Short mmCIF file of C-alpha atoms in Angstrom, two decimals:
data_model
loop_
_atom_site.label_atom_id
_atom_site.label_comp_id
_atom_site.label_asym_id
_atom_site.label_seq_id
_atom_site.Cartn_x
_atom_site.Cartn_y
_atom_site.Cartn_z
CA MET A 142 -22.16 16.01 -8.91
CA ALA A 143 -22.52 12.52 -7.40
CA ASN A 144 -22.77 9.44 -9.55
CA ASN A 145 -26.02 7.66 -8.70
CA ASN A 146 -25.34 4.72 -11.01
CA THR A 147 -24.19 1.92 -8.69
CA THR A 148 -23.56 -0.59 -11.47
CA THR A 149 -20.57 1.36 -12.77
CA ASN A 150 -18.75 0.84 -9.47
CA LYS A 151 -18.94 -2.97 -9.57
CA VAL A 152 -15.87 -4.97 -10.51
CA LYS A 153 -16.61 -7.73 -12.99
CA LYS A 154 -16.00 -11.10 -11.35
CA PRO A 155 -14.39 -13.84 -13.48
CA ILE A 156 -16.80 -16.60 -14.48
CA ILE A 157 -14.53 -19.17 -12.82
CA ASN A 158 -11.65 -18.58 -10.41
CA ASN A 159 -8.60 -19.89 -12.26
CA ASP A 160 -6.40 -20.35 -9.17
CA GLU A 161 -9.06 -22.35 -7.34
CA ALA A 162 -9.80 -24.36 -10.51
CA LEU A 163 -6.10 -25.20 -10.89
CA ARG A 164 -5.96 -26.40 -7.29
CA MET A 165 -8.93 -28.70 -7.89
CA ILE A 166 -7.58 -29.90 -11.24
CA THR A 167 -4.38 -31.01 -9.52
CA LEU A 168 -6.47 -33.07 -7.11
CA ILE A 169 -8.63 -34.46 -9.93
CA GLN A 170 -5.59 -35.53 -11.92
CA GLN A 171 -4.35 -37.31 -8.78
CA GLY A 172 -7.62 -39.29 -8.64
CA ASP A 173 -9.71 -37.27 -6.17
CA SER A 174 -13.31 -37.76 -7.31
CA GLN A 175 -14.66 -35.33 -4.68
CA ALA A 176 -12.62 -32.59 -6.37
CA GLU A 177 -14.66 -33.23 -9.55
CA ASN A 178 -17.84 -32.36 -7.65
CA ASP A 179 -16.16 -29.33 -6.12
CA LEU A 180 -15.01 -28.11 -9.54
CA ALA A 181 -18.51 -28.54 -10.97
CA GLU A 182 -19.89 -26.52 -8.07
CA LEU A 183 -17.23 -23.83 -8.49
CA GLY A 184 -17.96 -23.63 -12.21
CA SER A 185 -21.74 -23.87 -12.00
CA VAL A 186 -22.28 -20.36 -13.38
CA PHE A 187 -19.83 -21.12 -16.21
CA ILE A 188 -21.51 -24.47 -16.92
CA LYS A 189 -24.94 -22.83 -17.14
CA ALA A 190 -23.67 -19.96 -19.30
CA VAL A 191 -22.23 -22.34 -21.90
CA ALA A 192 -25.31 -24.60 -21.78
CA LYS A 193 -27.64 -21.62 -22.28
CA GLN A 194 -26.03 -20.91 -25.66
CA TYR A 195 -27.55 -24.15 -26.97
CA ALA A 196 -31.13 -23.69 -25.72
CA GLY A 197 -33.69 -24.74 -28.31
CA LYS A 198 -31.36 -27.17 -30.07
CA GLY A 199 -33.19 -30.32 -28.97
CA LEU A 200 -32.11 -30.86 -25.37
CA THR A 201 -33.79 -29.83 -22.13
CA ALA A 202 -32.06 -27.32 -19.88
CA GLU A 203 -31.11 -30.16 -17.52
CA GLU A 204 -29.60 -32.20 -20.36
CA LEU A 205 -27.61 -29.19 -21.56
CA ILE A 206 -26.28 -28.51 -18.08
CA ALA A 207 -25.36 -32.18 -17.60
CA ALA A 208 -23.49 -32.27 -20.92
CA SER A 209 -21.74 -28.99 -20.18
CA SER A 210 -20.72 -30.28 -16.75
CA HIS A 211 -19.44 -33.51 -18.31
CA GLY A 212 -17.31 -31.45 -20.70
CA LEU A 213 -15.90 -29.39 -17.82
CA ILE A 214 -14.86 -32.53 -15.94
CA ARG A 215 -13.38 -34.08 -19.09
CA ALA A 216 -11.35 -30.89 -19.62
CA SER A 217 -10.07 -31.06 -16.04
CA HIS A 218 -8.57 -34.48 -16.70
CA LYS A 219 -6.80 -33.30 -19.85
CA PHE A 220 -5.75 -29.79 -18.81
CA ASP A 221 -2.04 -28.95 -18.92
CA LYS A 222 -1.36 -25.63 -17.19
CA SER A 223 2.16 -25.46 -18.65
CA ARG A 224 0.64 -24.56 -22.04
CA GLY A 225 -0.30 -21.09 -20.77
CA PHE A 226 -4.10 -21.11 -21.13
CA THR A 227 -6.59 -20.30 -18.43
CA PHE A 228 -8.72 -23.28 -17.52
CA ALA A 229 -11.93 -21.56 -18.66
CA ALA A 230 -10.50 -20.90 -22.12
CA TYR A 231 -9.48 -24.54 -22.42
CA ALA A 232 -12.63 -26.02 -20.89
CA VAL A 233 -15.14 -24.15 -23.03
CA TRP A 234 -14.15 -26.21 -26.10
CA TRP A 235 -14.70 -29.49 -24.22
CA MET A 236 -18.01 -28.23 -22.83
CA ARG A 237 -19.32 -27.23 -26.24
CA GLU A 238 -18.12 -30.49 -27.75
CA ALA A 239 -19.95 -32.51 -25.07
CA ILE A 240 -23.14 -30.53 -25.70
CA LEU A 241 -22.91 -30.98 -29.47
CA GLN A 242 -22.35 -34.72 -29.03
CA ALA A 243 -25.39 -34.96 -26.73
CA ILE A 244 -27.54 -33.07 -29.26
CA HIS A 245 -26.36 -35.35 -32.06
CA LYS A 246 -26.96 -38.48 -29.99
CA LYS A 247 -30.50 -37.38 -29.14
CA LYS A 248 -31.28 -36.66 -32.81
CA ILE A 249 -30.00 -40.11 -33.82
CA THR A 250 -32.12 -41.72 -31.10
CA LYS A 251 -35.24 -39.83 -32.26
CA GLU A 252 -34.64 -40.88 -35.89
CA GLU A 253 -34.33 -44.54 -34.86
CA ARG A 254 -37.74 -44.40 -33.13
CA ILE A 255 -39.48 -43.07 -36.24
#
């Protein structure tokens, strides 16, 4: 009997290509600002996935994506591949931290206006 379910035959693609990210991180750490843009483009699905987890917490979708992207770039400057982590595993902490800081900053700003 043939399997008609096409979704079972798909291979799950990693959310960010670690080898390509490492190549860009090397360039970023050498001062290549274009590589920052390239990394953000490469990780756009990853950036949006992390940002989506914080929907409804006080920031617009655009603000969440911007904060998540900022965290990804910050992580690229600090990443040390000799420690044995994948870049995505390392970057997610920085991305969440940037989002939480942006949420906190917006709450403080709102309280000051009241």
